mmCIF file of N, CA and C in Angstrom:
data_model
loop_
_atom_site.group_PDB
_atom_site.id
_atom_site.type_symbol
_atom_site.label_atom_id
_atom_site.label_comp_id
_atom_site.label_asym_id
_atom_site.label_seq_id
_atom_site.Cartn_x
_atom_site.Cartn_y
_atom_site.Cartn_z
ATOM 1 N N MET A 19 -0.329 -4.069 -31.421
ATOM 2 C CA MET A 19 -0.773 -3.888 -30.327
ATOM 3 C C MET A 19 -2.127 -3.557 -29.653
ATOM 4 N N THR A 20 -2.757 -4.393 -28.431
ATOM 5 C CA THR A 20 -3.907 -4.465 -28.001
ATOM 6 C C THR A 20 -4.018 -3.956 -26.336
ATOM 7 N N ALA A 21 -4.926 -3.247 -26.721
ATOM 8 C CA ALA A 21 -4.423 -2.271 -25.395
ATOM 9 C C ALA A 21 -4.665 -3.487 -23.640
ATOM 10 N N GLY A 22 -5.755 -4.806 -24.072
ATOM 11 C CA GLY A 22 -6.143 -5.739 -22.945
ATOM 12 C C GLY A 22 -6.975 -5.180 -22.760
ATOM 13 N N HIS A 23 -6.718 -5.316 -20.765
ATOM 14 C CA HIS A 23 -7.696 -5.070 -19.507
ATOM 15 C C HIS A 23 -7.237 -3.512 -19.198
ATOM 16 N N THR A 24 -8.175 -2.816 -19.015
ATOM 17 C CA THR A 24 -7.476 -1.467 -18.963
ATOM 18 C C THR A 24 -6.720 -1.494 -17.488
ATOM 19 N N ALA A 25 -7.837 -2.545 -16.542
ATOM 20 C CA ALA A 25 -8.027 -2.491 -15.033
ATOM 21 C C ALA A 25 -6.832 -3.124 -14.759
ATOM 22 N N ALA A 26 -5.788 -4.193 -15.659
ATOM 23 C CA ALA A 26 -4.927 -5.328 -15.575
ATOM 24 C C ALA A 26 -4.362 -3.495 -16.008
ATOM 25 N N TRP A 27 -3.371 -2.880 -16.606
ATOM 26 C CA TRP A 27 -2.392 -1.733 -16.773
ATOM 27 C C TRP A 27 -3.165 -0.809 -15.888
ATOM 28 N N LEU A 28 -3.761 -0.807 -14.974
ATOM 29 C CA LEU A 28 -3.915 0.185 -14.299
ATOM 30 C C LEU A 28 -2.769 -0.586 -12.418
ATOM 31 N N GLY A 29 -4.003 -2.083 -12.231
ATOM 32 C CA GLY A 29 -3.248 -2.240 -11.558
ATOM 33 C C GLY A 29 -1.778 -2.293 -11.295
ATOM 34 N N GLU A 30 -1.198 -3.123 -12.875
ATOM 35 C CA GLU A 30 0.490 -2.787 -12.728
ATOM 36 C C GLU A 30 0.665 -1.476 -12.087
ATOM 37 N N ILE A 31 0.399 -0.157 -12.592
ATOM 38 C CA ILE A 31 0.693 0.554 -11.991
ATOM 39 C C ILE A 31 0.933 1.163 -10.240
ATOM 40 N N VAL A 32 -0.600 0.966 -9.761
ATOM 41 C CA VAL A 32 -1.158 0.796 -8.412
ATOM 42 C C VAL A 32 0.079 0.530 -7.888
ATOM 43 N N VAL A 33 -0.453 -1.434 -7.615
ATOM 44 C CA VAL A 33 0.917 -2.248 -7.092
ATOM 45 C C VAL A 33 2.163 -2.010 -7.104
ATOM 46 N N HIS A 34 2.899 -1.491 -8.694
ATOM 47 C CA HIS A 34 4.593 -0.745 -8.441
ATOM 48 C C HIS A 34 4.940 0.486 -7.900
ATOM 49 N N SER A 35 3.615 1.100 -7.836
ATOM 50 C CA SER A 35 3.962 2.473 -7.318
ATOM 51 C C SER A 35 3.764 2.013 -5.579
ATOM 52 N N GLU A 36 3.207 1.084 -5.436
ATOM 53 C CA GLU A 36 2.778 0.734 -3.911
ATOM 54 C C GLU A 36 4.658 0.262 -3.798
ATOM 55 N N ASP A 37 4.422 -1.197 -4.568
ATOM 56 C CA ASP A 37 6.408 -1.482 -4.121
ATOM 57 C C ASP A 37 7.030 -0.481 -3.794
ATOM 58 N N ILE A 38 7.356 0.312 -4.351
ATOM 59 C CA ILE A 38 8.407 1.537 -3.825
ATOM 60 C C ILE A 38 8.004 2.128 -2.987
ATOM 61 N N ARG A 39 6.854 3.346 -3.084
ATOM 62 C CA ARG A 39 6.119 3.706 -2.719
ATOM 63 C C ARG A 39 6.456 3.527 -1.108
ATOM 64 N N ARG A 40 6.192 2.495 -0.724
ATOM 65 C CA ARG A 40 6.265 2.116 1.426
ATOM 66 C C ARG A 40 7.445 1.775 1.466
ATOM 67 N N PRO A 41 8.286 0.704 1.794
ATOM 68 C CA PRO A 41 9.573 0.908 1.733
ATOM 69 C C PRO A 41 10.198 2.089 1.429
ATOM 70 N N LEU A 42 9.861 3.145 0.937
ATOM 71 C CA LEU A 42 10.598 4.322 0.890
ATOM 72 C C LEU A 42 9.919 5.188 2.038
ATOM 73 N N GLY A 43 8.945 4.904 2.352
ATOM 74 C CA GLY A 43 8.046 5.268 3.421
ATOM 75 C C GLY A 43 7.056 7.005 2.985
ATOM 76 N N LEU A 44 6.947 6.733 1.263
ATOM 77 C CA LEU A 44 6.224 7.333 0.762
ATOM 78 C C LEU A 44 4.945 7.508 0.907
ATOM 79 N N VAL A 45 4.338 7.887 1.727
ATOM 80 C CA VAL A 45 2.432 7.530 1.522
ATOM 81 C C VAL A 45 1.802 8.573 0.267
ATOM 82 N N ARG A 46 0.832 7.343 -0.502
ATOM 83 C CA ARG A 46 -0.344 8.491 -1.828
ATOM 84 C C ARG A 46 -0.415 7.253 -1.113
ATOM 85 N N THR A 47 -2.345 8.381 -1.777
ATOM 86 C CA THR A 47 -3.218 6.572 -1.563
ATOM 87 C C THR A 47 -3.884 6.457 -3.700
ATOM 88 N N PRO A 48 -3.475 6.440 -4.124
ATOM 89 C CA PRO A 48 -4.782 7.002 -5.545
ATOM 90 C C PRO A 48 -5.861 7.200 -5.191
ATOM 91 N N PRO A 49 -6.678 7.854 -6.197
ATOM 92 C CA PRO A 49 -7.782 7.592 -6.069
ATOM 93 C C PRO A 49 -9.031 6.275 -5.821
ATOM 94 N N VAL A 50 -10.060 6.609 -4.757
ATOM 95 C CA VAL A 50 -10.655 5.395 -3.789
ATOM 96 C C VAL A 50 -11.100 4.307 -5.742
ATOM 97 N N ALA A 51 -11.954 5.420 -6.932
ATOM 98 C CA ALA A 51 -12.086 4.836 -7.578
ATOM 99 C C ALA A 51 -10.899 4.020 -8.438
ATOM 100 N N THR A 52 -10.170 4.781 -8.723
ATOM 101 C CA THR A 52 -8.834 3.508 -9.015
ATOM 102 C C THR A 52 -8.692 2.574 -8.446
ATOM 103 N N THR A 53 -8.435 2.236 -7.220
ATOM 104 C CA THR A 53 -8.654 0.903 -6.802
ATOM 105 C C THR A 53 -9.019 0.010 -6.688
ATOM 106 N N THR A 54 -10.447 1.326 -6.224
ATOM 107 C CA THR A 54 -11.799 -0.608 -6.945
ATOM 108 C C THR A 54 -11.200 -0.477 -8.009
ATOM 109 N N ALA A 55 -11.453 -0.360 -9.926
ATOM 110 C CA ALA A 55 -11.259 -0.504 -10.725
ATOM 111 C C ALA A 55 -9.969 -1.412 -10.647
ATOM 112 N N VAL A 56 -9.029 -1.759 -9.662
ATOM 113 C CA VAL A 56 -8.158 -2.817 -9.547
ATOM 114 C C VAL A 56 -8.400 -4.029 -8.803
ATOM 115 N N ALA A 57 -8.820 -3.082 -8.154
ATOM 116 C CA ALA A 57 -9.288 -4.781 -6.865
ATOM 117 C C ALA A 57 -11.036 -5.235 -7.768
ATOM 118 N N ARG A 58 -11.599 -4.504 -8.242
ATOM 119 C CA ARG A 58 -12.710 -5.612 -8.835
ATOM 120 C C ARG A 58 -11.798 -6.288 -9.881
ATOM 121 N N PHE A 59 -11.136 -6.448 -10.302
ATOM 122 C CA PHE A 59 -10.346 -6.665 -11.395
ATOM 123 C C PHE A 59 -8.949 -8.023 -10.429
ATOM 124 N N PHE A 60 -8.720 -7.488 -9.561
ATOM 125 C CA PHE A 60 -8.338 -8.560 -9.218
ATOM 126 C C PHE A 60 -9.285 -9.659 -8.279
ATOM 127 N N ALA A 61 -10.684 -9.318 -7.518
ATOM 128 C CA ALA A 61 -11.495 -10.079 -6.920
ATOM 129 C C ALA A 61 -12.019 -11.444 -8.735
ATOM 130 N N GLY A 62 -11.906 -10.662 -9.058
ATOM 131 C CA GLY A 62 -12.654 -11.682 -10.314
ATOM 132 C C GLY A 62 -11.799 -12.164 -11.407
ATOM 133 N N ARG A 63 -10.740 -12.394 -11.059
ATOM 134 C CA ARG A 63 -9.822 -13.618 -11.815
ATOM 135 C C ARG A 63 -8.298 -14.176 -11.038
ATOM 136 N N ASP A 64 -7.951 -14.504 -11.405
ATOM 137 C CA ASP A 64 -6.483 -15.017 -11.385
ATOM 138 C C ASP A 64 -5.830 -14.806 -12.985
ATOM 139 N N PHE A 65 -5.146 -13.394 -12.689
ATOM 140 C CA PHE A 65 -4.310 -12.749 -13.989
ATOM 141 C C PHE A 65 -2.881 -13.123 -14.302
ATOM 142 N N THR A 66 -2.220 -12.489 -14.198
ATOM 143 C CA THR A 66 -0.832 -12.428 -13.473
ATOM 144 C C THR A 66 -0.230 -12.379 -12.018
ATOM 145 N N VAL A 67 -0.960 -12.416 -10.930
ATOM 146 C CA VAL A 67 -1.168 -12.765 -9.781
ATOM 147 C C VAL A 67 -2.394 -13.802 -9.539
ATOM 148 N N ALA A 68 -2.533 -14.224 -7.818
ATOM 149 C CA ALA A 68 -3.286 -15.739 -7.940
ATOM 150 C C ALA A 68 -3.850 -14.461 -6.890
ATOM 151 N N SER A 69 -4.883 -13.338 -6.931
ATOM 152 C CA SER A 69 -5.647 -12.764 -6.341
ATOM 153 C C SER A 69 -6.708 -13.185 -6.191
ATOM 154 N N ASN A 70 -7.763 -13.675 -7.133
ATOM 155 C CA ASN A 70 -8.646 -13.898 -6.911
ATOM 156 C C ASN A 70 -8.613 -15.192 -5.194
ATOM 157 N N THR A 71 -7.540 -16.408 -5.756
ATOM 158 C CA THR A 71 -7.460 -17.713 -5.179
ATOM 159 C C THR A 71 -7.065 -16.750 -3.792
ATOM 160 N N ALA A 72 -5.778 -16.318 -4.007
ATOM 161 C CA ALA A 72 -5.309 -14.583 -2.084
ATOM 162 C C ALA A 72 -7.546 -14.521 -1.429
ATOM 163 N N ILE A 73 -7.985 -14.253 -2.055
ATOM 164 C CA ILE A 73 -9.148 -14.592 -1.729
ATOM 165 C C ILE A 73 -10.970 -15.027 -1.588
ATOM 166 N N SER A 74 -9.989 -15.936 -1.484
ATOM 167 C CA SER A 74 -11.288 -17.372 -2.271
ATOM 168 C C SER A 74 -11.991 -17.589 -0.975
ATOM 169 N N GLY A 75 -13.467 -17.781 -0.342
ATOM 170 C CA GLY A 75 -13.782 -18.251 0.520
ATOM 171 C C GLY A 75 -13.968 -16.559 2.020
ATOM 172 N N LEU A 76 -13.856 -15.847 1.287
ATOM 173 C CA LEU A 76 -13.528 -14.321 2.107
ATOM 174 C C LEU A 76 -14.767 -13.333 1.354
ATOM 175 N N ARG A 77 -14.953 -12.905 2.691
ATOM 176 C CA ARG A 77 -15.784 -11.320 2.263
ATOM 177 C C ARG A 77 -15.064 -10.570 2.808
ATOM 178 N N VAL A 78 -14.552 -9.765 1.123
ATOM 179 C CA VAL A 78 -13.435 -8.405 1.213
ATOM 180 C C VAL A 78 -14.354 -6.908 1.386
ATOM 181 N N GLU A 79 -14.167 -6.218 2.281
ATOM 182 C CA GLU A 79 -15.157 -4.911 2.393
ATOM 183 C C GLU A 79 -13.964 -3.551 2.101
ATOM 184 N N ALA A 80 -14.298 -2.721 2.292
ATOM 185 C CA ALA A 80 -13.409 -1.540 1.092
ATOM 186 C C ALA A 80 -13.474 -1.041 2.776
ATOM 187 N N THR A 81 -13.066 -0.068 3.243
ATOM 188 C CA THR A 81 -13.176 1.079 4.498
ATOM 189 C C THR A 81 -13.155 2.097 4.336
ATOM 190 N N ASP A 82 -13.231 1.893 2.772
ATOM 191 C CA ASP A 82 -12.548 4.075 2.097
ATOM 192 C C ASP A 82 -13.123 3.832 0.456
ATOM 193 N N GLY A 83 -14.159 2.992 1.230
ATOM 194 C CA GLY A 83 -15.171 3.149 -0.925
ATOM 195 C C GLY A 83 -15.703 2.289 -1.129
ATOM 196 N N PRO A 84 -16.011 1.441 -1.963
ATOM 197 C CA PRO A 84 -18.165 0.587 -2.312
ATOM 198 C C PRO A 84 -17.167 -0.717 -2.438
ATOM 199 N N PHE A 85 -16.115 -1.224 -2.835
ATOM 200 C CA PHE A 85 -15.590 -2.322 -3.215
ATOM 201 C C PHE A 85 -15.770 -3.670 -2.072
ATOM 202 N N THR A 86 -17.295 -4.284 -2.453
ATOM 203 C CA THR A 86 -17.297 -5.404 -1.420
ATOM 204 C C THR A 86 -16.752 -7.010 -2.259
ATOM 205 N N THR A 87 -16.365 -8.197 -1.863
ATOM 206 C CA THR A 87 -17.626 -8.827 -3.051
ATOM 207 C C THR A 87 -17.119 -10.287 -1.663
ATOM 208 N N GLY A 88 -17.450 -11.417 -2.251
ATOM 209 C CA GLY A 88 -17.640 -12.810 -1.514
ATOM 210 C C GLY A 88 -17.959 -12.448 -0.040
ATOM 211 N N SER A 89 -17.659 -14.199 0.395
ATOM 212 C CA SER A 89 -19.023 -14.270 1.322
ATOM 213 C C SER A 89 -18.120 -14.828 2.081
ATOM 214 N N GLY A 90 -18.180 -15.405 3.532
ATOM 215 C CA GLY A 90 -17.035 -16.191 4.473
ATOM 216 C C GLY A 90 -16.356 -14.551 5.600
ATOM 217 N N ASP A 91 -15.555 -15.426 6.045
ATOM 218 C CA ASP A 91 -14.616 -14.687 6.706
ATOM 219 C C ASP A 91 -14.269 -13.370 6.646
ATOM 220 N N VAL A 92 -14.478 -12.523 7.418
ATOM 221 C CA VAL A 92 -14.675 -11.039 6.652
ATOM 222 C C VAL A 92 -12.760 -10.481 7.095
ATOM 223 N N LEU A 93 -12.305 -9.499 5.258
ATOM 224 C CA LEU A 93 -10.950 -9.524 5.933
ATOM 225 C C LEU A 93 -11.600 -8.299 5.493
ATOM 226 N N ARG A 94 -11.132 -7.270 5.757
ATOM 227 C CA ARG A 94 -11.951 -5.236 5.946
ATOM 228 C C ARG A 94 -10.396 -4.323 6.352
ATOM 229 N N GLY A 95 -10.802 -3.549 5.064
ATOM 230 C CA GLY A 95 -9.375 -2.527 5.196
ATOM 231 C C GLY A 95 -9.755 -1.804 3.946
ATOM 232 N N PRO A 96 -8.404 -0.405 4.006
ATOM 233 C CA PRO A 96 -8.713 0.790 1.936
ATOM 234 C C PRO A 96 -8.365 -0.243 1.262
ATOM 235 N N THR A 97 -9.428 0.467 0.519
ATOM 236 C CA THR A 97 -8.847 -0.739 -0.463
ATOM 237 C C THR A 97 -7.639 -0.839 -1.500
ATOM 238 N N LEU A 98 -6.492 -0.046 -1.079
ATOM 239 C CA LEU A 98 -5.043 0.108 -1.866
ATOM 240 C C LEU A 98 -4.176 -1.456 -0.914
ATOM 241 N N SER A 99 -4.964 -1.333 0.318
ATOM 242 C CA SER A 99 -4.172 -2.548 1.323
ATOM 243 C C SER A 99 -4.294 -3.758 0.413
ATOM 244 N N LEU A 100 -6.354 -3.863 0.568
ATOM 245 C CA LEU A 100 -7.069 -5.000 0.133
ATOM 246 C C LEU A 100 -5.897 -5.046 -1.771
ATOM 247 N N VAL A 101 -5.958 -4.063 -2.008
ATOM 248 C CA VAL A 101 -5.668 -5.050 -3.742
ATOM 249 C C VAL A 101 -3.854 -5.002 -3.179
ATOM 250 N N MET A 102 -3.481 -4.862 -2.987
ATOM 251 C CA MET A 102 -2.000 -5.151 -3.007
ATOM 252 C C MET A 102 -1.489 -6.611 -2.247
ATOM 253 N N GLY A 103 -2.567 -6.314 -0.992
ATOM 254 C CA GLY A 103 -2.777 -8.466 -0.435
ATOM 255 C C GLY A 103 -2.920 -8.682 -1.602
ATOM 256 N N MET A 104 -4.501 -8.217 -1.611
ATOM 257 C CA MET A 104 -4.418 -10.106 -3.476
ATOM 258 C C MET A 104 -3.079 -9.879 -4.194
ATOM 259 N N ALA A 105 -2.340 -8.771 -4.614
ATOM 260 C CA ALA A 105 -1.547 -8.810 -5.344
ATOM 261 C C ALA A 105 -0.432 -9.652 -4.919
ATOM 262 N N GLY A 106 -0.677 -10.059 -3.475
ATOM 263 C CA GLY A 106 0.186 -10.928 -2.506
ATOM 264 C C GLY A 106 1.341 -10.022 -2.237
ATOM 265 N N ARG A 107 1.321 -8.520 -1.768
ATOM 266 C CA ARG A 107 2.529 -8.240 -0.246
ATOM 267 C C ARG A 107 2.317 -8.556 0.686
ATOM 268 N N ALA A 108 2.839 -9.365 1.343
ATOM 269 C CA ALA A 108 2.181 -9.888 3.226
ATOM 270 C C ALA A 108 2.348 -8.037 3.704
ATOM 271 N N ALA A 109 2.688 -7.174 3.516
ATOM 272 C CA ALA A 109 3.132 -6.119 4.045
ATOM 273 C C ALA A 109 1.607 -5.379 4.351
ATOM 274 N N ALA A 110 0.852 -5.520 3.574
ATOM 275 C CA ALA A 110 -0.396 -4.745 3.247
ATOM 276 C C ALA A 110 -1.328 -5.560 4.229
ATOM 277 N N CYS A 111 -1.823 -7.130 4.306
ATOM 278 C CA CYS A 111 -1.692 -6.939 6.072
ATOM 279 C C CYS A 111 -2.215 -6.887 6.971
ATOM 280 N N GLU A 112 -0.318 -5.539 7.457
ATOM 281 C CA GLU A 112 -0.486 -5.164 8.093
ATOM 282 C C GLU A 112 -1.547 -3.643 8.757
ATOM 283 N N ASP A 113 -2.388 -3.634 7.412
ATOM 284 C CA ASP A 113 -3.349 -2.476 7.795
ATOM 285 C C ASP A 113 -5.087 -3.527 7.429
ATOM 286 N N LEU A 114 -4.852 -4.961 7.249
ATOM 287 C CA LEU A 114 -6.276 -5.127 6.911
ATOM 288 C C LEU A 114 -6.428 -5.692 8.624
ATOM 289 N N GLU A 115 -8.385 -6.103 8.391
ATOM 290 C CA GLU A 115 -8.560 -7.068 10.232
ATOM 291 C C GLU A 115 -9.739 -7.209 10.010
ATOM 292 N N GLY A 116 -10.319 -8.319 10.667
ATOM 293 C CA GLY A 116 -11.186 -9.226 10.620
ATOM 294 C C GLY A 116 -10.821 -10.321 10.824
ATOM 295 N N ASP A 117 -11.884 -11.942 10.811
ATOM 296 C CA ASP A 117 -10.353 -12.761 11.212
ATOM 297 C C ASP A 117 -9.729 -13.255 8.967
ATOM 298 N N GLY A 118 -10.403 -12.471 8.551
ATOM 299 C CA GLY A 118 -9.811 -13.251 6.967
ATOM 300 C C GLY A 118 -8.524 -12.081 6.486
ATOM 301 N N ALA A 119 -8.162 -11.796 7.867
ATOM 302 C CA ALA A 119 -7.044 -11.324 7.472
ATOM 303 C C ALA A 119 -5.697 -11.636 7.854
ATOM 304 N N ALA A 120 -6.443 -12.934 8.795
ATOM 305 C CA ALA A 120 -5.412 -14.214 8.967
ATOM 306 C C ALA A 120 -5.207 -15.262 7.947
ATOM 307 N N VAL A 121 -5.995 -15.148 7.619
ATOM 308 C CA VAL A 121 -6.376 -16.339 6.530
ATOM 309 C C VAL A 121 -5.300 -16.059 5.567
ATOM 310 N N LEU A 122 -5.589 -14.301 5.127
ATOM 311 C CA LEU A 122 -4.840 -14.161 4.358
ATOM 312 C C LEU A 122 -3.095 -13.878 4.108
ATOM 313 N N ARG A 123 -3.162 -13.224 5.909
ATOM 314 C CA ARG A 123 -1.484 -13.806 6.064
ATOM 315 C C ARG A 123 -1.231 -14.931 6.306
ATOM 316 N N ALA A 124 -1.467 -15.798 6.333
ATOM 317 C CA ALA A 124 -1.317 -17.561 5.686
ATOM 318 C C ALA A 124 -1.131 -18.251 4.727
ATOM 319 N N ARG A 125 -2.229 -17.630 4.069
ATOM 320 C CA ARG A 125 -2.502 -17.581 1.931
ATOM 321 C C ARG A 125 -1.038 -17.042 1.577
ATOM 322 N N LEU A 126 -1.162 -16.211 2.493
ATOM 323 C CA LEU A 126 0.328 -15.296 1.255
ATOM 324 C C LEU A 126 1.776 -16.218 1.092
ATOM 325 N N ARG A 127 1.909 -16.379 3.414
ATOM 326 C CA ARG A 127 2.803 -17.303 3.615
ATOM 327 C C ARG A 127 3.060 -18.558 2.868
ATOM 328 N N SER A 128 2.103 -19.605 2.952
ATOM 329 C CA SER A 128 2.240 -20.464 2.379
ATOM 330 C C SER A 128 2.456 -20.720 0.290
ATOM 331 N N GLY A 129 2.085 -19.409 -0.269
ATOM 332 C CA GLY A 129 2.360 -19.153 -1.797
ATOM 333 C C GLY A 129 1.331 -18.952 -1.953
ATOM 334 N N ARG A 130 -0.345 -19.354 -1.893
ATOM 335 C CA ARG A 130 -1.378 -19.952 -1.925
ATOM 336 C C ARG A 130 -1.620 -18.754 -2.595
ATOM 337 N N GLY A 131 -1.662 -17.554 -2.573
ATOM 338 C CA GLY A 131 -2.313 -16.090 -2.780
ATOM 339 C C GLY A 131 -1.040 -14.979 -3.919
ATOM 340 N N THR A 132 -0.189 -16.032 -4.396
ATOM 341 C CA THR A 132 0.654 -15.660 -4.695
ATOM 342 C C THR A 132 0.573 -16.116 -6.415
ATOM 343 N N SER A 133 1.858 -15.532 -7.235
ATOM 344 C CA SER A 133 1.480 -16.345 -8.986
ATOM 345 C C SER A 133 2.580 -17.009 -8.566
#
């Protein structure tokens, strides 16, 4: 058995934990170093989700940490919300701002930013 991409496994934990917490109203923000590692991984490729495709042509900027990538319309917000958006979770768009937020929202509705 191989360990694979550590950031991919970390992404599974972060995203699915938030999938459970958010509907229950349980707020917990993972450490920014954790969400930054996942954001970098998701931004770099389409792996199990179309995360790179979801943010193609956008300038993505974290408001709570060092993560930035791309160019184009700005998509800005907490790193966790950026991760969730890249993972295809439309609810995360509520926490995002900039002209890129509308672009991501439309992509998620059309299925372009999902697996």
